[in-house]
């Protein structure tokens, strides 16, 4: 491995990618349509919204794989905090203080339109009552979850 | 050791479907220039041709991934 700089920190490779087609979910696959690498950032902490709860990744964190929930991920640097809303994805924390955070959609909070969220939430809550099949219920439930998460950062 | 099955898995949805639904919901809640860019970025174009007797039949053009009937 190359020499690492002497400043301690968690290195993040944040990939914003989309896989609309039903290919096998391979985050590093070259067939992913839009692969934007936010960059390798060296930061102090990343608070990651895992399905099992918030995961605070500090330098030297034990190696972990976590599935992400549609919630806010905050990146804490010396200069402050940057928050992103991630729709879905995975966090791979590696042993050398690297963390790969891979999200299908990771939007900075200021890009979220609060009006659209406030419109969508009651719409989905209404649909919850009228959904019939299991699959429809699951889809509507996902809508409710994502909109309530978007609503309350 | 295994976690309880998530509700979408119990309803027969795969992870990719779940992930795409969440991503679409988030994209639809973006502010304007970013929303148009995101929706544009996600457009896909597929041409699928089924093969029969060693020959490719006429391709079916899809804008969304679904197996042709």
Coordinates of C-alpha atoms in Angstrom, one line a residue:
Chain A
X1 CA 0.0 0.0 0.0
X2 CA 1.2 3.5 -0.6
X3 CA 2.4 5.6 2.3
X4 CA -0.5 7.3 4.0
X5 CA -0.2 10.9 5.1
X6 CA 0.6 11.3 8.8
X7 CA -2.7 13.0 9.6
X8 CA -5.0 10.5 11.3
X9 CA -8.4 10.3 9.8
X10 CA -11.0 8.2 8.2
X11 CA -10.7 8.2 4.4
X12 CA -13.9 8.1 2.6
X13 CA -14.5 7.0 -0.9
X14 CA -18.0 8.2 -1.5
X15 CA -19.5 6.9 -4.6
X16 CA -22.8 8.2 -5.8
X17 CA -24.0 5.7 -8.3
X18 CA -27.2 4.7 -9.8
X19 CA -28.3 1.3 -11.0
X20 CA -31.7 1.7 -12.5
X21 CA -31.4 -1.5 -14.5
X22 CA -31.6 -4.8 -12.8
X23 CA -28.0 -5.8 -13.0
X24 CA -26.4 -7.5 -10.2
X25 CA -25.6 -5.0 -7.5
X26 CA -21.9 -4.5 -8.0
X27 CA -20.9 -1.1 -6.8
X28 CA -17.6 -1.2 -8.6
X29 CA -19.0 -2.6 -11.8
X30 CA -18.1 -0.5 -14.9
X31 CA -21.6 -0.9 -16.3
X32 CA -23.1 1.4 -13.7
X33 CA -24.5 4.4 -15.6
X34 CA -23.5 7.2 -13.4
X35 CA -20.5 6.8 -11.1
X36 CA -19.5 10.0 -9.5
X37 CA -16.7 9.7 -7.1
X38 CA -17.0 12.5 -4.5
X39 CA -13.4 12.1 -3.9
X40 CA -11.2 10.6 -1.3
X41 CA -11.7 12.8 1.7
X42 CA -9.8 12.5 4.9
X43 CA -12.2 13.4 7.7
X44 CA -12.6 13.0 11.4
X45 CA -15.9 11.2 11.8
X46 CA -18.6 9.9 9.6
X47 CA -22.0 9.2 11.1
X48 CA -23.5 6.6 9.0
X49 CA -27.3 5.7 9.1
X50 CA -27.2 1.9 9.1
X51 CA -30.3 -0.3 9.4
X52 CA -29.1 -1.4 12.8
X53 CA -28.7 2.2 14.0
X54 CA -26.3 5.1 13.7
X55 CA -22.7 4.0 13.1
X56 CA -20.1 6.5 14.1
X57 CA -17.0 5.7 12.1
X58 CA -13.8 7.1 13.6
X59 CA -10.2 6.4 12.6
X60 CA -9.3 2.9 13.6
X61 CA -12.9 1.6 13.6
X62 CA -13.2 -2.1 13.5
X63 CA -14.0 -3.5 10.0
X64 CA -17.7 -3.5 9.4
X65 CA -20.2 -3.9 6.6
X66 CA -23.4 -2.0 7.2
X67 CA -26.5 -1.7 5.0
X68 CA -27.7 1.9 4.9
X69 CA -31.2 3.2 5.6
X70 CA -32.7 6.2 3.8
X71 CA -31.4 8.7 6.3
X72 CA -28.9 11.4 6.8
X73 CA -25.2 10.7 6.7
X74 CA -23.0 13.4 8.3
X75 CA -19.4 13.9 7.5
X76 CA -17.5 15.7 10.3
X77 CA -14.3 17.5 9.3
X78 CA -12.1 20.0 11.1
X79 CA -14.1 22.7 9.2
X80 CA -17.6 21.5 10.1
X81 CA -20.3 19.1 9.2
X82 CA -21.6 18.2 5.7
X83 CA -24.8 16.3 5.7
X84 CA -26.1 14.2 2.9
X85 CA -29.4 12.3 2.6
X86 CA -28.6 8.8 1.3
X87 CA -31.4 6.8 -0.2
X88 CA -29.8 3.4 0.1
X89 CA -26.5 1.7 0.0
X90 CA -23.8 0.2 2.0
X91 CA -20.9 1.3 4.2
X92 CA -17.8 -0.8 4.2
X93 CA -15.4 0.1 7.0
X94 CA -12.0 -1.3 6.3
X95 CA -9.2 -2.0 8.8
X96 CA -6.9 0.8 7.7
X97 CA -9.3 3.6 8.6
X98 CA -10.8 3.6 5.1
X99 CA -14.5 3.7 4.8
X100 CA -16.2 3.1 1.5
X101 CA -19.7 4.6 1.5
X102 CA -21.7 3.7 -1.5
X103 CA -25.1 5.2 -2.1
X104 CA -27.5 5.1 -5.0
X105 CA -28.5 8.6 -4.3
X106 CA -26.7 10.8 -1.8
X107 CA -27.9 14.4 -2.0
X108 CA -26.7 17.4 0.0
X109 CA -29.5 18.5 2.3
X110 CA -30.0 21.9 0.6
X111 CA -31.1 20.1 -2.6
X112 CA -34.2 18.7 -1.0
X113 CA -37.4 20.5 -1.7
X114 CA -39.4 20.5 1.5
X115 CA -42.7 21.3 -0.2
X116 CA -42.5 18.2 -2.3
X117 CA -41.8 16.1 0.7
X118 CA -44.7 17.6 2.7
X119 CA -47.0 16.8 -0.3
X120 CA -45.7 13.3 -0.7
X121 CA -46.0 12.1 2.9
X122 CA -49.8 12.4 3.3
X123 CA -50.3 11.0 -0.2
X124 CA -48.4 7.8 0.7
X125 CA -50.0 7.6 4.2
X126 CA -53.4 7.6 2.4
X127 CA -52.3 5.0 -0.1
X128 CA -51.3 2.8 2.8
X129 CA -55.0 2.1 3.6
X130 CA -56.0 1.4 0.0
X131 CA -53.1 -0.9 -0.9
X132 CA -54.2 -4.4 -1.5
X133 CA -51.4 -6.9 -2.4
X134 CA -48.4 -7.4 -0.2
X135 CA -46.1 -5.9 -2.9
X136 CA -48.2 -2.7 -3.1
X137 CA -48.3 -2.4 0.6
X138 CA -44.5 -2.7 0.7
X139 CA -44.1 -0.1 -2.0
X140 CA -46.3 2.3 -0.2
X141 CA -44.6 1.6 3.1
X142 CA -41.3 2.4 1.5
X143 CA -42.8 5.7 0.3
X144 CA -43.9 6.5 3.8
X145 CA -40.5 5.7 5.3
X146 CA -38.5 7.6 2.8
X147 CA -40.8 10.7 3.0
X148 CA -40.8 10.8 6.7
X149 CA -37.1 10.5 6.8
X150 CA -36.8 13.3 4.3
X151 CA -39.2 15.4 6.3
X152 CA -37.3 15.3 9.5
X153 CA -33.6 15.8 9.0
Chain B
X1 CA -27.6 -14.5 14.1
X2 CA -29.7 -13.6 11.1
X3 CA -31.8 -10.5 11.4
X4 CA -35.5 -10.7 10.9
X5 CA -36.6 -10.4 7.3
X6 CA -37.2 -6.8 6.2
X7 CA -40.8 -6.1 5.2
X8 CA -40.0 -5.6 1.5
X9 CA -38.3 -8.9 1.4
X10 CA -41.2 -10.6 3.1
X11 CA -43.5 -9.1 0.5
X12 CA -41.4 -10.6 -2.3
X13 CA -39.4 -7.6 -3.4
X14 CA -35.7 -7.9 -4.1
X15 CA -33.1 -5.5 -2.7
X16 CA -32.4 -3.9 -6.1
X17 CA -36.1 -3.1 -6.5
X18 CA -36.3 -1.7 -3.0
X19 CA -33.2 0.4 -3.6
X20 CA -34.5 1.7 -6.9
X21 CA -37.8 2.7 -5.4
X22 CA -36.1 4.6 -2.6
X23 CA -33.8 6.3 -5.0
X24 CA -36.7 7.3 -7.2
X25 CA -38.6 8.8 -4.3
X26 CA -35.6 10.8 -3.2
X27 CA -35.0 12.0 -6.8
X28 CA -38.6 13.2 -7.0
X29 CA -38.1 15.3 -3.9
X30 CA -35.2 17.4 -5.2
X31 CA -35.2 21.1 -6.0
X32 CA -35.6 22.1 -9.5
X33 CA -32.3 22.1 -11.5
X34 CA -31.0 19.1 -9.6
X35 CA -34.3 17.2 -10.1
X36 CA -34.2 17.6 -13.8
X37 CA -30.6 16.6 -13.9
X38 CA -31.2 13.5 -11.8
X39 CA -34.2 12.3 -13.7
X40 CA -32.3 12.9 -16.9
X41 CA -29.4 11.0 -15.6
X42 CA -31.5 8.0 -14.8
X43 CA -33.1 7.6 -18.2
X44 CA -32.1 4.3 -19.8
X45 CA -32.6 2.9 -23.2
X46 CA -32.5 -0.8 -23.9
X47 CA -32.9 -2.8 -27.0
X48 CA -33.6 -6.4 -26.3
X49 CA -33.8 -9.0 -29.0
X50 CA -34.8 -12.6 -28.4
X51 CA -33.0 -15.2 -30.4
X52 CA -34.9 -18.0 -32.2
X53 CA -33.4 -20.7 -34.4
X54 CA -30.0 -19.0 -34.4
X55 CA -31.4 -15.7 -35.6
X56 CA -32.0 -12.5 -33.8
X57 CA -35.6 -11.3 -34.0
X58 CA -36.6 -7.7 -34.2
X59 CA -35.3 -5.8 -31.1
X60 CA -37.8 -4.5 -28.6
X61 CA -36.9 -1.0 -27.3
X62 CA -37.4 -0.4 -23.6
X63 CA -37.0 2.7 -21.5
X64 CA -37.2 0.8 -18.3
X65 CA -35.8 -2.6 -17.5
X66 CA -38.5 -5.2 -17.8
X67 CA -38.2 -8.6 -19.4
X68 CA -40.2 -8.6 -22.6
X69 CA -43.3 -10.9 -22.4

